[in-house]
Amino acid sequence: MVSDSSIRYGFITRFFHWLMAIGFAWMFLTVVARFINEDAAFTKAVFAYHAQVGFTLLWLGVLRVIWAVLQRSNRPKSDLAANLGHACLYVLMIAVPLIALLRTIGSDRGFTYWGVWSILQPTGEKIEWMRTLGNTLHGNLGWLLFALIIGHIFFAIKHSLVPGDERVLSRIIGK
Ligand code: HEM
Ligand code: HEM
């Protein structure tokens, strides 16, 4: 089934969830590599795709939030804590790359998507508040997002081990 139901998440939700999970795993690799050694050749090689994959997660995230709003009355029921947790994940999965994009606009660096699409071109004008916002918040909120994702995975595994709660994991796997 393409749409969600009260028993399980439908194909589109599962597609967004797992495709973006791969994207976030990549982002995690890039920032951990940078954290360990900013100058290593490996870090440079993977961080070269940080912004590219990050921007992909931004537009996928926008589509996913629109889909979640459309499906809100069809979805399996979760408790308040899970709903609040998911809401924080939705807010940060948009805010973190959006703030980075604003910093790129403010820095007047230009942005070429996958080396092909010139999405932003340098105009010769820097916008200071966008750079300050990005420098202050992008990395910090990014780490917060990863901390929430780790908590989210922990609770998903916990549910799968509690008898009677296994559906929580099954419904996003599609069983
Ligand atoms: C969901 C998507 C994203 C996540 C989770 C994310 C996460 C992070 C994190 C945690 C850091 C800090 C790394 C450190 O402390 O060394 C960082 C740095 C950085 N990110 Fe992202 N990022 C995302 C998207 C983007 C996008 C779309 C761009 C560019 C348009 C970008 C550009 C950068 C740059 C240039 C840095 C290094 C400077 C800094 O620490 O702020 N990121 N990112
Ligand atoms: C191994 C990795 C992951 C596992 C095992 C996992 C597990 C789950 C489970 C079991 C649910 C259903 C929860 C419920 O219905 O109450 C769910 C939903 C959700 N997960 Fe994950 N998750 C993973 C990675 C991620 C990542 C990286 C994100 C990124 C922010 C994320 C964001 C969400 C969101 C927002 C929902 C609500 C439904 C949706 O829009 O997809 N998950 N996840």
PDB file of C-alpha atoms and ligand atoms in Angstrom:
ATOM      1  CA  MET A   1       0.000   0.000   0.000  1.00  0.00           C
ATOM      2  CA  VAL A   2       1.276   3.424  -0.958  1.00  0.00           C
ATOM      3  CA  SER A   3      -0.475   5.377   1.819  1.00  0.00           C
ATOM      4  CA  ASP A   4      -0.158   4.870   5.585  1.00  0.00           C
ATOM      5  CA  SER A   5      -2.759   2.967   7.587  1.00  0.00           C
ATOM      6  CA  SER A   6      -3.437   2.429  11.275  1.00  0.00           C
ATOM      7  CA  ILE A   7      -1.482  -0.873  11.101  1.00  0.00           C
ATOM      8  CA  ARG A   8       1.678   0.145   9.231  1.00  0.00           C
ATOM      9  CA  TYR A   9       3.437   2.969   7.431  1.00  0.00           C
ATOM     10  CA  GLY A  10       2.840   2.789   3.668  1.00  0.00           C
ATOM     11  CA  PHE A  11       5.460   2.511   0.928  1.00  0.00           C
ATOM     12  CA  ILE A  12       6.039   6.253   0.474  1.00  0.00           C
ATOM     13  CA  THR A  13       6.674   6.889   4.188  1.00  0.00           C
ATOM     14  CA  ARG A  14       8.973   3.858   4.366  1.00  0.00           C
ATOM     15  CA  PHE A  15      10.795   4.951   1.222  1.00  0.00           C
ATOM     16  CA  PHE A  16      11.460   8.441   2.667  1.00  0.00           C
ATOM     17  CA  HIS A  17      12.406   6.984   6.056  1.00  0.00           C
ATOM     18  CA  TRP A  18      15.009   4.478   4.856  1.00  0.00           C
ATOM     19  CA  LEU A  19      16.427   6.493   1.940  1.00  0.00           C
ATOM     20  CA  MET A  20      16.955   9.447   4.267  1.00  0.00           C
ATOM     21  CA  ALA A  21      18.357   7.150   6.981  1.00  0.00           C
ATOM     22  CA  ILE A  22      21.105   6.170   4.483  1.00  0.00           C
ATOM     23  CA  GLY A  23      21.670   9.883   3.794  1.00  0.00           C
ATOM     24  CA  PHE A  24      21.931  10.675   7.518  1.00  0.00           C
ATOM     25  CA  ALA A  25      24.358   7.765   8.023  1.00  0.00           C
ATOM     26  CA  TRP A  26      26.548   9.332   5.324  1.00  0.00           C
ATOM     27  CA  MET A  27      26.305  12.770   6.992  1.00  0.00           C
ATOM     28  CA  PHE A  28      27.276  11.197  10.305  1.00  0.00           C
ATOM     29  CA  LEU A  29      30.357   9.603   8.707  1.00  0.00           C
ATOM     30  CA  THR A  30      31.420  12.973   7.248  1.00  0.00           C
ATOM     31  CA  VAL A  31      31.093  14.922  10.513  1.00  0.00           C
ATOM     32  CA  VAL A  32      32.696  12.226  12.662  1.00  0.00           C
ATOM     33  CA  ALA A  33      35.636  12.084  10.226  1.00  0.00           C
ATOM     34  CA  ARG A  34      35.891  15.880  10.456  1.00  0.00           C
ATOM     35  CA  PHE A  35      35.692  15.741  14.244  1.00  0.00           C
ATOM     36  CA  ILE A  36      38.521  13.171  14.437  1.00  0.00           C
ATOM     37  CA  ASN A  37      40.872  14.844  11.971  1.00  0.00           C
ATOM     38  CA  GLU A  38      39.801  17.789   9.854  1.00  0.00           C
ATOM     39  CA  ASP A  39      42.916  17.605   7.641  1.00  0.00           C
ATOM     40  CA  ALA A  40      42.982  13.868   6.862  1.00  0.00           C
ATOM     41  CA  ALA A  41      42.705  12.879   3.187  1.00  0.00           C
ATOM     42  CA  PHE A  42      39.746  10.622   4.064  1.00  0.00           C
ATOM     43  CA  THR A  43      37.902  13.539   5.721  1.00  0.00           C
ATOM     44  CA  LYS A  44      38.477  15.760   2.689  1.00  0.00           C
ATOM     45  CA  ALA A  45      37.248  13.004   0.347  1.00  0.00           C
ATOM     46  CA  VAL A  46      33.993  12.374   2.248  1.00  0.00           C
ATOM     47  CA  PHE A  47      33.333  15.962   3.356  1.00  0.00           C
ATOM     48  CA  ALA A  48      33.408  17.009  -0.313  1.00  0.00           C
ATOM     49  CA  TYR A  49      29.922  15.443  -0.501  1.00  0.00           C
ATOM     50  CA  HIS A  50      28.609  16.814   2.826  1.00  0.00           C
ATOM     51  CA  ALA A  51      26.798  19.771   1.278  1.00  0.00           C
ATOM     52  CA  GLN A  52      25.607  17.765  -1.751  1.00  0.00           C
ATOM     53  CA  VAL A  53      24.013  14.987   0.287  1.00  0.00           C
ATOM     54  CA  GLY A  54      22.849  17.563   2.882  1.00  0.00           C
ATOM     55  CA  PHE A  55      21.000  19.572   0.242  1.00  0.00           C
ATOM     56  CA  THR A  56      19.422  16.350  -1.083  1.00  0.00           C
ATOM     57  CA  LEU A  57      18.206  15.634   2.470  1.00  0.00           C
ATOM     58  CA  LEU A  58      16.733  19.144   2.609  1.00  0.00           C
ATOM     59  CA  TRP A  59      14.431  18.767  -0.401  1.00  0.00           C
ATOM     60  CA  LEU A  60      13.604  15.158   0.474  1.00  0.00           C
ATOM     61  CA  GLY A  61      12.797  16.367   4.012  1.00  0.00           C
ATOM     62  CA  VAL A  62      10.434  19.063   2.710  1.00  0.00           C
ATOM     63  CA  LEU A  63       8.553  16.460   0.613  1.00  0.00           C
ATOM     64  CA  ARG A  64       8.516  14.083   3.602  1.00  0.00           C
ATOM     65  CA  VAL A  65       7.020  16.675   5.960  1.00  0.00           C
ATOM     66  CA  ILE A  66       4.317  17.538   3.392  1.00  0.00           C
ATOM     67  CA  TRP A  67       3.568  13.799   3.067  1.00  0.00           C
ATOM     68  CA  ALA A  68       3.478  13.389   6.878  1.00  0.00           C
ATOM     69  CA  VAL A  69       0.954  16.248   7.165  1.00  0.00           C
ATOM     70  CA  LEU A  70      -1.237  14.703   4.446  1.00  0.00           C
ATOM     71  CA  GLN A  71      -1.072  11.287   6.154  1.00  0.00           C
ATOM     72  CA  ARG A  72      -1.440  12.483   9.750  1.00  0.00           C
ATOM     73  CA  SER A  73      -4.882  10.956  10.327  1.00  0.00           C
ATOM     74  CA  ASN A  74      -3.992   7.626   8.615  1.00  0.00           C
ATOM     75  CA  ARG A  75      -0.848   6.820  10.587  1.00  0.00           C
ATOM     76  CA  PRO A  76      -0.319   4.179  13.270  1.00  0.00           C
ATOM     77  CA  LYS A  77      -0.920   5.697  16.709  1.00  0.00           C
ATOM     78  CA  SER A  78       2.152   6.515  18.816  1.00  0.00           C
ATOM     79  CA  ASP A  79       2.358   7.864  22.379  1.00  0.00           C
ATOM     80  CA  LEU A  80       2.963  11.543  23.155  1.00  0.00           C
ATOM     81  CA  ALA A  81       6.714  11.086  23.768  1.00  0.00           C
ATOM     82  CA  ALA A  82       7.191   9.384  20.374  1.00  0.00           C
ATOM     83  CA  ASN A  83       5.134  12.075  18.616  1.00  0.00           C
ATOM     84  CA  LEU A  84       7.190  14.830  20.275  1.00  0.00           C
ATOM     85  CA  GLY A  85      10.416  13.020  19.344  1.00  0.00           C
ATOM     86  CA  HIS A  86       9.334  12.694  15.702  1.00  0.00           C
ATOM     87  CA  ALA A  87       8.291  16.377  15.653  1.00  0.00           C
ATOM     88  CA  CYS A  88      11.794  17.402  16.843  1.00  0.00           C
ATOM     89  CA  LEU A  89      13.358  15.166  14.161  1.00  0.00           C
ATOM     90  CA  TYR A  90      11.178  16.769  11.458  1.00  0.00           C
ATOM     91  CA  VAL A  91      12.040  20.326  12.614  1.00  0.00           C
ATOM     92  CA  LEU A  92      15.791  19.642  12.780  1.00  0.00           C
ATOM     93  CA  MET A  93      15.991  17.637   9.545  1.00  0.00           C
ATOM     94  CA  ILE A  94      14.770  20.796   7.766  1.00  0.00           C
ATOM     95  CA  ALA A  95      16.365  23.486   9.964  1.00  0.00           C
ATOM     96  CA  VAL A  96      19.942  22.092   9.916  1.00  0.00           C
ATOM     97  CA  PRO A  97      20.459  21.989   6.117  1.00  0.00           C
ATOM     98  CA  LEU A  98      18.329  25.133   5.602  1.00  0.00           C
ATOM     99  CA  ILE A  99      20.566  27.117   7.961  1.00  0.00           C
ATOM    100  CA  ALA A 100      23.615  25.785   6.076  1.00  0.00           C
ATOM    101  CA  LEU A 101      22.046  26.879   2.802  1.00  0.00           C
ATOM    102  CA  LEU A 102      21.392  30.367   4.212  1.00  0.00           C
ATOM    103  CA  ARG A 103      25.041  30.546   5.256  1.00  0.00           C
ATOM    104  CA  THR A 104      26.087  29.601   1.717  1.00  0.00           C
ATOM    105  CA  ILE A 105      23.836  32.383   0.343  1.00  0.00           C
ATOM    106  CA  GLY A 106      25.211  34.866   2.927  1.00  0.00           C
ATOM    107  CA  SER A 107      28.818  33.887   2.171  1.00  0.00           C
ATOM    108  CA  ASP A 108      28.239  34.470  -1.552  1.00  0.00           C
ATOM    109  CA  ARG A 109      30.110  31.256  -2.367  1.00  0.00           C
ATOM    110  CA  GLY A 110      27.655  29.962  -4.955  1.00  0.00           C
ATOM    111  CA  PHE A 111      26.430  26.368  -4.943  1.00  0.00           C
ATOM    112  CA  THR A 112      26.618  23.823  -7.741  1.00  0.00           C
ATOM    113  CA  TYR A 113      24.491  20.738  -7.099  1.00  0.00           C
ATOM    114  CA  TRP A 114      26.358  17.514  -7.944  1.00  0.00           C
ATOM    115  CA  GLY A 115      28.722  19.540 -10.116  1.00  0.00           C
ATOM    116  CA  VAL A 116      25.947  20.087 -12.679  1.00  0.00           C
ATOM    117  CA  TRP A 117      23.163  22.421 -11.544  1.00  0.00           C
ATOM    118  CA  SER A 118      24.272  25.906 -10.631  1.00  0.00           C
ATOM    119  CA  ILE A 119      21.669  26.611  -7.938  1.00  0.00           C
ATOM    120  CA  LEU A 120      23.340  29.705  -6.461  1.00  0.00           C
ATOM    121  CA  GLN A 121      25.642  32.052  -8.290  1.00  0.00           C
ATOM    122  CA  PRO A 122      27.959  34.552  -6.578  1.00  0.00           C
ATOM    123  CA  THR A 123      26.468  38.066  -6.662  1.00  0.00           C
ATOM    124  CA  GLY A 124      29.340  39.934  -5.005  1.00  0.00           C
ATOM    125  CA  GLU A 125      27.206  40.664  -1.922  1.00  0.00           C
ATOM    126  CA  LYS A 126      27.716  39.032   1.479  1.00  0.00           C
ATOM    127  CA  ILE A 127      24.860  38.925   4.015  1.00  0.00           C
ATOM    128  CA  GLU A 128      26.291  39.010   7.508  1.00  0.00           C
ATOM    129  CA  TRP A 129      23.290  37.767   9.560  1.00  0.00           C
ATOM    130  CA  MET A 130      23.033  34.637   7.403  1.00  0.00           C
ATOM    131  CA  ARG A 131      26.703  33.817   7.941  1.00  0.00           C
ATOM    132  CA  THR A 132      26.464  34.440  11.694  1.00  0.00           C
ATOM    133  CA  LEU A 133      23.310  32.299  11.940  1.00  0.00           C
ATOM    134  CA  GLY A 134      25.011  29.457  10.045  1.00  0.00           C
ATOM    135  CA  ASN A 135      28.289  29.675  11.954  1.00  0.00           C
ATOM    136  CA  THR A 136      26.465  29.704  15.302  1.00  0.00           C
ATOM    137  CA  LEU A 137      23.770  27.128  14.695  1.00  0.00           C
ATOM    138  CA  HIS A 138      24.488  24.743  11.806  1.00  0.00           C
ATOM    139  CA  GLY A 139      27.117  22.552  13.493  1.00  0.00           C
ATOM    140  CA  ASN A 140      25.533  22.681  16.978  1.00  0.00           C
ATOM    141  CA  LEU A 141      22.010  21.836  15.799  1.00  0.00           C
ATOM    142  CA  GLY A 142      23.534  19.198  13.493  1.00  0.00           C
ATOM    143  CA  TRP A 143      25.113  17.430  16.493  1.00  0.00           C
ATOM    144  CA  LEU A 144      21.820  17.750  18.394  1.00  0.00           C
ATOM    145  CA  LEU A 145      20.029  16.101  15.464  1.00  0.00           C
ATOM    146  CA  PHE A 146      22.493  13.192  15.515  1.00  0.00           C
ATOM    147  CA  ALA A 147      22.004  12.813  19.286  1.00  0.00           C
ATOM    148  CA  LEU A 148      18.209  12.644  18.761  1.00  0.00           C
ATOM    149  CA  ILE A 149      18.646  10.108  15.938  1.00  0.00           C
ATOM    150  CA  ILE A 150      20.748   7.893  18.234  1.00  0.00           C
ATOM    151  CA  GLY A 151      18.020   8.164  20.919  1.00  0.00           C
ATOM    152  CA  HIS A 152      15.369   7.373  18.271  1.00  0.00           C
ATOM    153  CA  ILE A 153      17.243   4.215  17.169  1.00  0.00           C
ATOM    154  CA  PHE A 154      17.736   3.197  20.807  1.00  0.00           C
ATOM    155  CA  PHE A 155      13.978   3.429  21.519  1.00  0.00           C
ATOM    156  CA  ALA A 156      13.138   1.585  18.280  1.00  0.00           C
ATOM    157  CA  ILE A 157      15.393  -1.323  19.330  1.00  0.00           C
ATOM    158  CA  LYS A 158      13.983  -1.211  22.877  1.00  0.00           C
ATOM    159  CA  HIS A 159      10.415  -1.489  21.521  1.00  0.00           C
ATOM    160  CA  SER A 160      11.413  -4.423  19.325  1.00  0.00           C
ATOM    161  CA  LEU A 161      12.630  -6.303  22.413  1.00  0.00           C
ATOM    162  CA  VAL A 162       9.573  -5.644  24.609  1.00  0.00           C
ATOM    163  CA  PRO A 163       6.926  -8.368  24.108  1.00  0.00           C
ATOM    164  CA  GLY A 164       3.770  -6.814  22.640  1.00  0.00           C
ATOM    165  CA  ASP A 165       5.628  -3.730  21.330  1.00  0.00           C
ATOM    166  CA  GLU A 166       7.246  -5.362  18.277  1.00  0.00           C
ATOM    167  CA  ARG A 167       4.740  -3.688  15.907  1.00  0.00           C
ATOM    168  CA  VAL A 168       6.500  -0.337  16.425  1.00  0.00           C
ATOM    169  CA  LEU A 169       9.496  -1.594  14.429  1.00  0.00           C
ATOM    170  CA  SER A 170       7.490  -3.849  12.079  1.00  0.00           C
ATOM    171  CA  ARG A 171       5.272  -1.005  10.894  1.00  0.00           C
ATOM    172  CA  ILE A 172       8.227   1.052   9.591  1.00  0.00           C
ATOM    173  CA  ILE A 173       9.899  -2.062   8.112  1.00  0.00           C
ATOM    174  CA  GLY A 174       6.640  -2.885   6.312  1.00  0.00           C
ATOM    175  CA  LYS A 175       5.865  -6.239   7.874  1.00  0.00           C
TER     176      LYS A 175
HETATM  177  C1  HEM B   1      20.723  17.305   7.226  1.00  0.00           C
HETATM  178  C2  HEM B   1      21.788  17.805   6.688  1.00  0.00           C
HETATM  179  C3  HEM B   1      23.026  18.217   7.453  1.00  0.00           C
HETATM  180  C4  HEM B   1      23.516  17.803   8.672  1.00  0.00           C
HETATM  181  C5  HEM B   1      22.892  16.787   9.635  1.00  0.00           C
HETATM  182  C6  HEM B   1      24.763  18.519   8.901  1.00  0.00           C
HETATM  183  C7  HEM B   1      25.540  18.409  10.049  1.00  0.00           C
HETATM  184  C8  HEM B   1      26.710  19.093  10.286  1.00  0.00           C
HETATM  185  C9  HEM B   1      27.478  19.040  11.498  1.00  0.00           C
HETATM  186  C10 HEM B   1      27.123  18.234  12.756  1.00  0.00           C
HETATM  187  C11 HEM B   1      28.579  19.830  11.331  1.00  0.00           C
HETATM  188  C12 HEM B   1      29.661  20.121  12.365  1.00  0.00           C
HETATM  189  C13 HEM B   1      30.935  19.367  12.066  1.00  0.00           C
HETATM  190  C14 HEM B   1      32.051  19.705  13.062  1.00  0.00           C
HETATM  191  O1  HEM B   1      31.736  20.021  14.228  1.00  0.00           O
HETATM  192  O2  HEM B   1      33.184  19.634  12.647  1.00  0.00           O
HETATM  193  C15 HEM B   1      28.514  20.382   9.998  1.00  0.00           C
HETATM  194  C16 HEM B   1      29.455  21.222   9.424  1.00  0.00           C
HETATM  195  C17 HEM B   1      29.342  21.798   8.194  1.00  0.00           C
HETATM  196  N1  HEM B   1      28.286  21.700   7.317  1.00  0.00           N
HETATM  197 FE1  HEM B   1      26.655  20.511   7.572  1.00  0.00          FE
HETATM  198  N2  HEM B   1      25.007  19.327   7.830  1.00  0.00           N
HETATM  199  C18 HEM B   1      23.963  19.190   6.930  1.00  0.00           C
HETATM  200  C19 HEM B   1      23.808  19.855   5.730  1.00  0.00           C
HETATM  201  C20 HEM B   1      24.690  20.778   5.207  1.00  0.00           C
HETATM  202  C21 HEM B   1      24.496  21.523   3.982  1.00  0.00           C
HETATM  203  C22 HEM B   1      23.243  21.441   3.084  1.00  0.00           C
HETATM  204  C23 HEM B   1      25.592  22.299   3.814  1.00  0.00           C
HETATM  205  C24 HEM B   1      25.911  23.316   2.728  1.00  0.00           C
HETATM  206  C25 HEM B   1      25.025  23.939   2.001  1.00  0.00           C
HETATM  207  C26 HEM B   1      26.491  22.058   4.932  1.00  0.00           C
HETATM  208  C27 HEM B   1      27.729  22.647   5.105  1.00  0.00           C
HETATM  209  C28 HEM B   1      28.556  22.452   6.196  1.00  0.00           C
HETATM  210  C29 HEM B   1      29.876  23.062   6.354  1.00  0.00           C
HETATM  211  C30 HEM B   1      30.555  24.003   5.347  1.00  0.00           C
HETATM  212  C31 HEM B   1      30.371  22.648   7.600  1.00  0.00           C
HETATM  213  C32 HEM B   1      31.744  23.008   8.227  1.00  0.00           C
HETATM  214  C33 HEM B   1      31.640  24.301   8.991  1.00  0.00           C
HETATM  215  C34 HEM B   1      30.815  24.190  10.260  1.00  0.00           C
HETATM  216  O3  HEM B   1      31.231  23.484  11.206  1.00  0.00           O
HETATM  217  O4  HEM B   1      29.725  24.770  10.298  1.00  0.00           O
HETATM  218  N3  HEM B   1      25.901  21.135   5.777  1.00  0.00           N
HETATM  219  N4  HEM B   1      27.367  19.933   9.385  1.00  0.00           N
HETATM  220  C1  HEM B   2      18.575   2.324  12.091  1.00  0.00           C
HETATM  221  C2  HEM B   2      17.920   3.447  11.967  1.00  0.00           C
HETATM  222  C3  HEM B   2      16.477   3.691  12.320  1.00  0.00           C
HETATM  223  C4  HEM B   2      15.552   2.877  12.923  1.00  0.00           C
HETATM  224  C5  HEM B   2      15.719   1.437  13.428  1.00  0.00           C
HETATM  225  C6  HEM B   2      14.317   3.633  13.003  1.00  0.00           C
HETATM  226  C7  HEM B   2      13.130   3.174  13.525  1.00  0.00           C
HETATM  227  C8  HEM B   2      11.914   3.807  13.426  1.00  0.00           C
HETATM  228  C9  HEM B   2      10.642   3.264  13.870  1.00  0.00           C
HETATM  229  C10 HEM B   2      10.469   1.917  14.562  1.00  0.00           C
HETATM  230  C11 HEM B   2       9.682   4.164  13.574  1.00  0.00           C
HETATM  231  C12 HEM B   2       8.177   4.036  13.864  1.00  0.00           C
HETATM  232  C13 HEM B   2       7.924   4.667  15.207  1.00  0.00           C
HETATM  233  C14 HEM B   2       6.462   4.786  15.580  1.00  0.00           C
HETATM  234  O1  HEM B   2       5.604   4.554  14.749  1.00  0.00           O
HETATM  235  O2  HEM B   2       6.179   5.161  16.738  1.00  0.00           O
HETATM  236  C15 HEM B   2      10.317   5.304  12.953  1.00  0.00           C
HETATM  237  C16 HEM B   2       9.694   6.441  12.509  1.00  0.00           C
HETATM  238  C17 HEM B   2      10.334   7.620  12.227  1.00  0.00           C
HETATM  239  N1  HEM B   2      11.711   7.787  12.136  1.00  0.00           N
HETATM  240 FE1  HEM B   2      13.103   6.331  12.282  1.00  0.00          FE
HETATM  241  N2  HEM B   2      14.522   4.898  12.473  1.00  0.00           N
HETATM  242  C18 HEM B   2      15.829   4.961  12.065  1.00  0.00           C
HETATM  243  C19 HEM B   2      16.445   6.056  11.496  1.00  0.00           C
HETATM  244  C20 HEM B   2      15.872   7.315  11.421  1.00  0.00           C
HETATM  245  C21 HEM B   2      16.580   8.498  11.004  1.00  0.00           C
HETATM  246  C22 HEM B   2      18.053   8.576  10.575  1.00  0.00           C
HETATM  247  C23 HEM B   2      15.697   9.512  11.066  1.00  0.00           C
HETATM  248  C24 HEM B   2      16.028  10.926  10.680  1.00  0.00           C
HETATM  249  C25 HEM B   2      15.703  11.991  11.234  1.00  0.00           C
HETATM  250  C26 HEM B   2      14.388   8.968  11.482  1.00  0.00           C
HETATM  251  C27 HEM B   2      13.214   9.676  11.668  1.00  0.00           C
HETATM  252  C28 HEM B   2      11.958   9.114  11.874  1.00  0.00           C
HETATM  253  C29 HEM B   2      10.688   9.837  11.806  1.00  0.00           C
HETATM  254  C30 HEM B   2      10.512  11.333  11.561  1.00  0.00           C
HETATM  255  C31 HEM B   2       9.672   8.887  12.003  1.00  0.00           C
HETATM  256  C32 HEM B   2       8.141   9.122  11.908  1.00  0.00           C
HETATM  257  C33 HEM B   2       7.605   8.546  10.610  1.00  0.00           C
HETATM  258  C34 HEM B   2       8.306   9.100   9.369  1.00  0.00           C
HETATM  259  O3  HEM B   2       8.074  10.250   8.960  1.00  0.00           O
HETATM  260  O4  HEM B   2       9.123   8.365   8.778  1.00  0.00           O
HETATM  261  N3  HEM B   2      14.555   7.616  11.694  1.00  0.00           N
HETATM  262  N4  HEM B   2      11.682   5.058  12.887  1.00  0.00           N
END
